[in-house]
Each structure stands twice: as structure tokens, then as C-alpha cells.
Amino acid sequence: MKLKQIIPYKLKRLLPILGLAGASLVTSCEKEEDIIPYKDIEIKFFPTSLDLLCAKSSNGTIHINPAIQYYVADPATKTIYLVPDYIWERYKAEDITKLRKEVLEPMITYSPKIRGKGNFDFGYEQASKAPADSLWLVQQGWTVQR
């Protein structure tokens, strides 16, 4: 003897029931995490505006620009890019060394958020006369031309 049981159902009632069953599996007790939208900041600088990045006082201490300090302290700031603007062709090998030691290296060591981006277009063959400084610039994220 075979028993055959037929369960009547309608498709338009089955889908909402499955939806309710699936929704009941999700618990509402989970803590929602605050999502911080990260941003990248680009600070352009020129050969004549280097003291806007940092300034050296008479006793030799270096003071970072307060705006850059604000961006470093902001938890929403992911990376601060220092972008050279303009053409740097008047910079000689000695000027490249001075730029690195007095301005860019203190900025990079101030915070791990600060990186280099962009291109330094120095005078003809001047970058090759300061190979250690040029290599350091490239390691920090800048490109060196000429």
C-alpha cells in the first residue's frame, strides 16, 4: 500500500515565508562599527614656498606647519602627499642636498603618514651629481628628472 500525501501550497505565499525565515536568522544584536572614510591629502610646494612646509628656528629646531600637524593628527587622514610643483631647474647639486636635509627629510621623519609624490625636474645633470639625495627622493615616492 502506497501512501501519497499532497501538500497544497501556492508559490506566491511560499516566497514571503522564505523571506521571513531568512530575515529571522540575522540577529539585530550585532554592534555596528563606526566606519571612518579615509582621505589622502596633497600639499603642493614650490621652490619659493618651502618655509610653508617647515621652518628652521635660530636655535636649529624645525617647526612643522600647523596645517600639516592638523592633518597628521586627524584619524581620517590616510596619507599626506608632498607634491613638488613648478620646474626646479635652477637647483644645483648643493641645493638638492640642502632641500633634502633641511626640508624634506624632517617632513618625512615627522610622521609615517607623510610621503612623496610627483616629479622633481632639476637642472641638467644636477641630480646625477647628488646621487645619494636623488636615490633618497626616489625611495620616498618622488621621481627625479634630468
XYZ file of C-alpha atoms in Angstrom:
146
model
C 0.000 0.000 0.000
C 1.375 3.342 -1.036
C 0.549 6.481 0.776
C 0.678 9.559 -1.254
C 0.322 12.824 0.532
C -0.139 16.011 -1.401
C 0.598 19.252 0.410
C -1.152 22.133 -1.263
C 0.854 25.387 -1.479
C 0.853 28.441 -3.604
C 4.020 29.947 -4.929
C 3.039 33.495 -4.073
C 2.772 32.505 -0.376
C 5.998 30.499 -0.319
C 8.347 33.364 -1.242
C 7.301 35.710 1.616
C 7.523 32.828 4.082
C 11.080 32.033 2.949
C 11.941 35.719 3.190
C 10.702 35.913 6.771
C 12.572 32.751 7.673
C 15.804 34.183 6.246
C 15.333 37.529 7.971
C 14.852 35.856 11.317
C 18.301 34.279 11.043
C 20.016 37.682 11.106
C 20.457 38.892 14.658
C 19.983 42.524 15.457
C 22.284 42.384 18.483
C 25.452 42.876 16.452
C 27.341 46.068 17.173
C 27.701 48.387 14.232
C 31.251 49.635 13.777
C 31.932 53.251 13.015
C 33.431 53.425 9.577
C 35.895 56.261 9.097
C 36.190 57.420 5.489
C 39.910 57.781 4.830
C 41.221 60.589 2.675
C 44.508 61.454 1.036
C 45.835 65.000 1.201
C 48.087 66.567 -1.438
C 50.206 69.555 -0.440
C 51.881 71.291 -3.363
C 55.064 73.221 -2.743
C 57.291 75.452 -4.852
C 60.967 76.364 -4.632
C 59.945 79.709 -3.122
C 57.414 78.291 -0.628
C 59.495 75.754 1.275
C 59.062 77.577 4.594
C 55.346 76.819 4.345
C 56.191 73.146 4.932
C 58.562 73.634 7.826
C 60.766 76.379 9.192
C 64.072 76.219 10.981
C 64.433 78.455 14.013
C 67.606 80.243 15.080
C 68.460 77.538 17.626
C 68.235 74.811 14.969
C 64.860 73.256 15.833
C 62.495 72.549 12.986
C 58.871 73.647 13.228
C 56.328 71.788 11.083
C 53.497 73.839 9.598
C 50.403 73.742 11.897
C 48.168 72.728 8.983
C 50.321 69.660 8.362
C 50.291 68.883 12.088
C 46.479 69.042 11.956
C 46.331 66.581 9.037
C 48.756 64.202 10.767
C 46.632 64.221 13.945
C 43.364 63.709 12.021
C 42.410 59.988 12.143
C 40.585 60.310 8.823
C 43.806 61.233 7.014
C 45.419 58.181 5.485
C 48.340 59.711 3.598
C 49.731 63.216 3.149
C 51.493 63.588 -0.172
C 54.074 66.324 -0.670
C 53.883 67.233 -4.358
C 56.547 69.449 -5.938
C 55.053 71.914 -8.357
C 56.801 74.110 -10.855
C 60.157 73.430 -12.509
C 63.160 73.081 -10.209
C 65.787 73.596 -12.926
C 67.672 76.301 -11.018
C 68.527 73.833 -8.264
C 72.134 72.693 -8.324
C 73.538 69.592 -6.587
C 74.231 71.553 -3.381
C 70.665 72.873 -3.368
C 69.281 69.351 -3.784
C 71.261 68.200 -0.742
C 70.082 71.207 1.262
C 66.464 70.618 0.181
C 66.646 67.027 1.342
C 68.358 67.610 4.689
C 66.625 70.811 5.796
C 63.096 70.409 4.446
C 62.053 67.042 3.061
C 63.799 64.660 5.459
C 62.371 66.370 8.579
C 58.916 66.259 6.979
C 59.156 62.551 6.130
C 60.515 61.620 9.565
C 57.840 63.699 11.332
C 55.103 61.171 10.552
C 54.755 57.875 8.666
C 51.664 59.371 7.012
C 53.803 61.810 5.008
C 55.066 60.530 1.644
C 56.408 61.962 -1.578
C 54.532 62.129 -4.857
C 55.250 63.840 -8.144
C 58.302 64.800 -10.136
C 61.345 66.939 -9.378
C 62.617 68.452 -12.629
C 66.115 69.578 -11.646
C 68.687 71.288 -13.833
C 70.580 69.341 -16.470
C 72.705 66.568 -14.854
C 72.342 68.096 -11.379
C 70.515 65.074 -9.946
C 73.357 62.796 -11.033
C 75.837 64.989 -9.138
C 73.941 64.245 -5.911
C 73.238 60.506 -6.305
C 72.555 59.768 -2.620
C 69.996 62.550 -2.420
C 68.358 61.563 -5.693
C 68.108 57.958 -4.552
C 66.588 59.075 -1.237
C 63.977 61.157 -3.112
C 63.030 58.160 -5.241
C 62.768 55.898 -2.179
C 60.314 58.341 -0.591
C 57.986 58.309 -3.609
C 59.142 61.156 -5.841
C 60.578 60.819 -9.316
C 63.681 62.714 -10.412
C 64.156 64.030 -13.910
C 67.367 65.102 -15.699
